[in-house]
């Protein structure tokens, strides 16, 4: 990979799409009920995250996929508030992350969608 390609990839990774920013704002403004209803709302946000990934034509980076997976695990245990925090972290604008923290090559969007579907069936 050339130096120019590395720089271009870094710049691209540091810019959050309008769709992802809107999703984060929606999550920030959402009233998340306790219990099963809140779980379904949060799983809906996780699925919307995957839909935005598909629209953007990219796979989640390591940071995003780890926090979405952690959110799904928290929802399976009934920890809605923790899951909300994890989803917010997954939706953090890369420009606000410590440089080098985000990494590449996380879990694929399709794998995340399968995990979300499995969590919905519980």
PDB file of C-alpha atoms in Angstrom:
ATOM      1  CA  UNK A   1       0.000   0.000   0.000  1.00  0.00           C
ATOM      2  CA  UNK A   2       1.406   3.387  -0.957  1.00  0.00           C
ATOM      3  CA  UNK A   3       1.818   6.231   1.487  1.00  0.00           C
ATOM      4  CA  UNK A   4      -0.939   8.163  -0.304  1.00  0.00           C
ATOM      5  CA  UNK A   5      -3.324   5.211   0.034  1.00  0.00           C
ATOM      6  CA  UNK A   6      -2.574   4.941   3.757  1.00  0.00           C
ATOM      7  CA  UNK A   7      -3.230   8.667   4.251  1.00  0.00           C
ATOM      8  CA  UNK A   8      -6.436   8.494   2.213  1.00  0.00           C
ATOM      9  CA  UNK A   9      -7.671   5.509   4.244  1.00  0.00           C
ATOM     10  CA  UNK A  10      -6.881   7.319   7.505  1.00  0.00           C
ATOM     11  CA  UNK A  11      -8.762  10.440   6.409  1.00  0.00           C
ATOM     12  CA  UNK A  12     -11.705   8.360   5.215  1.00  0.00           C
ATOM     13  CA  UNK A  13     -11.812   6.479   8.526  1.00  0.00           C
ATOM     14  CA  UNK A  14     -11.809   9.745  10.476  1.00  0.00           C
ATOM     15  CA  UNK A  15     -14.935  11.111   8.800  1.00  0.00           C
ATOM     16  CA  UNK A  16     -18.314   9.995  10.073  1.00  0.00           C
ATOM     17  CA  UNK A  17     -21.208   9.910   7.623  1.00  0.00           C
ATOM     18  CA  UNK A  18     -24.309  12.039   8.009  1.00  0.00           C
ATOM     19  CA  UNK A  19     -26.382   8.862   8.384  1.00  0.00           C
ATOM     20  CA  UNK A  20     -24.211   7.617  11.255  1.00  0.00           C
ATOM     21  CA  UNK A  21     -24.325  11.035  12.966  1.00  0.00           C
ATOM     22  CA  UNK A  22     -28.125  11.046  12.644  1.00  0.00           C
ATOM     23  CA  UNK A  23     -28.308   7.546  14.119  1.00  0.00           C
ATOM     24  CA  UNK A  24     -26.175   8.667  17.072  1.00  0.00           C
ATOM     25  CA  UNK A  25     -28.397  11.727  17.615  1.00  0.00           C
ATOM     26  CA  UNK A  26     -31.487   9.515  17.475  1.00  0.00           C
ATOM     27  CA  UNK A  27     -29.965   7.188  20.083  1.00  0.00           C
ATOM     28  CA  UNK A  28     -28.975  10.144  22.275  1.00  0.00           C
ATOM     29  CA  UNK A  29     -32.545  11.478  22.128  1.00  0.00           C
ATOM     30  CA  UNK A  30     -34.336   8.130  22.450  1.00  0.00           C
ATOM     31  CA  UNK A  31     -36.351   7.273  25.503  1.00  0.00           C
ATOM     32  CA  UNK A  32     -35.275   3.707  26.216  1.00  0.00           C
ATOM     33  CA  UNK A  33     -37.808   1.874  28.384  1.00  0.00           C
ATOM     34  CA  UNK A  34     -36.715  -0.794  30.830  1.00  0.00           C
ATOM     35  CA  UNK A  35     -37.217  -4.478  30.204  1.00  0.00           C
ATOM     36  CA  UNK A  36     -38.117  -6.254  27.002  1.00  0.00           C
ATOM     37  CA  UNK A  37     -39.411  -3.157  25.211  1.00  0.00           C
ATOM     38  CA  UNK A  38     -36.124  -1.349  25.793  1.00  0.00           C
ATOM     39  CA  UNK A  39     -34.237  -4.410  24.615  1.00  0.00           C
ATOM     40  CA  UNK A  40     -36.188  -4.380  21.343  1.00  0.00           C
ATOM     41  CA  UNK A  41     -35.600  -0.640  20.872  1.00  0.00           C
ATOM     42  CA  UNK A  42     -31.860  -1.105  21.365  1.00  0.00           C
ATOM     43  CA  UNK A  43     -31.717  -4.122  19.059  1.00  0.00           C
ATOM     44  CA  UNK A  44     -33.455  -1.898  16.506  1.00  0.00           C
ATOM     45  CA  UNK A  45     -30.679   0.669  16.870  1.00  0.00           C
ATOM     46  CA  UNK A  46     -28.068  -2.065  16.455  1.00  0.00           C
ATOM     47  CA  UNK A  47     -29.786  -3.221  13.262  1.00  0.00           C
ATOM     48  CA  UNK A  48     -29.980   0.359  11.980  1.00  0.00           C
ATOM     49  CA  UNK A  49     -26.233   0.578  12.601  1.00  0.00           C
ATOM     50  CA  UNK A  50     -25.774  -2.427  10.289  1.00  0.00           C
ATOM     51  CA  UNK A  51     -28.073  -0.841   7.705  1.00  0.00           C
ATOM     52  CA  UNK A  52     -25.985   2.348   7.716  1.00  0.00           C
ATOM     53  CA  UNK A  53     -22.867   0.211   7.243  1.00  0.00           C
ATOM     54  CA  UNK A  54     -24.497  -1.372   4.207  1.00  0.00           C
ATOM     55  CA  UNK A  55     -25.469   2.029   2.758  1.00  0.00           C
ATOM     56  CA  UNK A  56     -21.915   3.263   3.313  1.00  0.00           C
ATOM     57  CA  UNK A  57     -20.602   0.162   1.569  1.00  0.00           C
ATOM     58  CA  UNK A  58     -18.197  -0.716   4.343  1.00  0.00           C
ATOM     59  CA  UNK A  59     -17.652  -3.167   7.155  1.00  0.00           C
ATOM     60  CA  UNK A  60     -17.475  -2.060  10.796  1.00  0.00           C
ATOM     61  CA  UNK A  61     -14.024  -1.343  12.148  1.00  0.00           C
ATOM     62  CA  UNK A  62     -12.734  -3.201  15.194  1.00  0.00           C
ATOM     63  CA  UNK A  63     -13.953  -0.487  17.609  1.00  0.00           C
ATOM     64  CA  UNK A  64     -17.489  -0.493  16.196  1.00  0.00           C
ATOM     65  CA  UNK A  65     -17.866  -4.255  16.024  1.00  0.00           C
ATOM     66  CA  UNK A  66     -16.520  -4.850  19.543  1.00  0.00           C
ATOM     67  CA  UNK A  67     -18.937  -2.359  21.081  1.00  0.00           C
ATOM     68  CA  UNK A  68     -21.932  -3.656  19.110  1.00  0.00           C
ATOM     69  CA  UNK A  69     -21.083  -7.221  20.175  1.00  0.00           C
ATOM     70  CA  UNK A  70     -20.747  -6.079  23.794  1.00  0.00           C
ATOM     71  CA  UNK A  71     -24.108  -4.286  23.535  1.00  0.00           C
ATOM     72  CA  UNK A  72     -25.762  -7.461  22.233  1.00  0.00           C
ATOM     73  CA  UNK A  73     -24.263  -9.444  25.110  1.00  0.00           C
ATOM     74  CA  UNK A  74     -25.490  -6.858  27.600  1.00  0.00           C
ATOM     75  CA  UNK A  75     -28.995  -7.014  26.139  1.00  0.00           C
ATOM     76  CA  UNK A  76     -29.007 -10.795  26.490  1.00  0.00           C
ATOM     77  CA  UNK A  77     -28.332 -10.276  30.218  1.00  0.00           C
ATOM     78  CA  UNK A  78     -30.988  -7.556  30.559  1.00  0.00           C
ATOM     79  CA  UNK A  79     -28.438  -4.744  30.982  1.00  0.00           C
ATOM     80  CA  UNK A  80     -30.175  -2.130  28.841  1.00  0.00           C
ATOM     81  CA  UNK A  81     -28.316   0.891  30.212  1.00  0.00           C
ATOM     82  CA  UNK A  82     -24.934  -0.715  29.656  1.00  0.00           C
ATOM     83  CA  UNK A  83     -26.027  -1.753  26.158  1.00  0.00           C
ATOM     84  CA  UNK A  84     -27.037   1.845  25.435  1.00  0.00           C
ATOM     85  CA  UNK A  85     -23.592   3.058  26.507  1.00  0.00           C
ATOM     86  CA  UNK A  86     -21.906   0.451  24.309  1.00  0.00           C
ATOM     87  CA  UNK A  87     -23.999   1.399  21.281  1.00  0.00           C
ATOM     88  CA  UNK A  88     -23.159   5.066  21.840  1.00  0.00           C
ATOM     89  CA  UNK A  89     -19.473   4.163  21.935  1.00  0.00           C
ATOM     90  CA  UNK A  90     -19.854   2.177  18.702  1.00  0.00           C
ATOM     91  CA  UNK A  91     -21.404   5.264  17.109  1.00  0.00           C
ATOM     92  CA  UNK A  92     -18.653   7.614  18.309  1.00  0.00           C
ATOM     93  CA  UNK A  93     -17.316   9.823  15.542  1.00  0.00           C
ATOM     94  CA  UNK A  94     -13.830   8.534  14.659  1.00  0.00           C
ATOM     95  CA  UNK A  95     -12.585  12.123  14.868  1.00  0.00           C
ATOM     96  CA  UNK A  96     -13.286  11.986  18.620  1.00  0.00           C
ATOM     97  CA  UNK A  97     -11.394   8.727  19.160  1.00  0.00           C
ATOM     98  CA  UNK A  98      -7.814   8.366  20.246  1.00  0.00           C
ATOM     99  CA  UNK A  99      -5.680   7.955  17.142  1.00  0.00           C
ATOM    100  CA  UNK A 100      -4.870   4.311  16.461  1.00  0.00           C
ATOM    101  CA  UNK A 101      -7.615   2.977  18.748  1.00  0.00           C
ATOM    102  CA  UNK A 102     -10.156   2.050  16.105  1.00  0.00           C
ATOM    103  CA  UNK A 103      -8.211  -0.557  14.150  1.00  0.00           C
ATOM    104  CA  UNK A 104      -9.372  -2.414  11.077  1.00  0.00           C
ATOM    105  CA  UNK A 105     -10.906  -5.792  10.498  1.00  0.00           C
ATOM    106  CA  UNK A 106     -13.604  -6.286  13.063  1.00  0.00           C
ATOM    107  CA  UNK A 107     -16.570  -8.620  12.841  1.00  0.00           C
ATOM    108  CA  UNK A 108     -18.409  -8.353   9.530  1.00  0.00           C
ATOM    109  CA  UNK A 109     -21.715  -6.544   9.179  1.00  0.00           C
ATOM    110  CA  UNK A 110     -23.392  -9.812   8.213  1.00  0.00           C
ATOM    111  CA  UNK A 111     -22.102 -11.533  11.362  1.00  0.00           C
ATOM    112  CA  UNK A 112     -23.407  -8.648  13.485  1.00  0.00           C
ATOM    113  CA  UNK A 113     -26.810  -8.922  11.797  1.00  0.00           C
ATOM    114  CA  UNK A 114     -26.892 -12.649  12.619  1.00  0.00           C
ATOM    115  CA  UNK A 115     -26.047 -11.930  16.271  1.00  0.00           C
ATOM    116  CA  UNK A 116     -28.801  -9.308  16.453  1.00  0.00           C
ATOM    117  CA  UNK A 117     -31.322 -11.731  14.920  1.00  0.00           C
ATOM    118  CA  UNK A 118     -30.307 -14.419  17.422  1.00  0.00           C
ATOM    119  CA  UNK A 119     -30.707 -11.965  20.321  1.00  0.00           C
ATOM    120  CA  UNK A 120     -34.178 -11.037  19.076  1.00  0.00           C
ATOM    121  CA  UNK A 121     -35.249 -14.666  19.131  1.00  0.00           C
ATOM    122  CA  UNK A 122     -34.528 -15.066  22.860  1.00  0.00           C
TER     123      UNK A 122
END
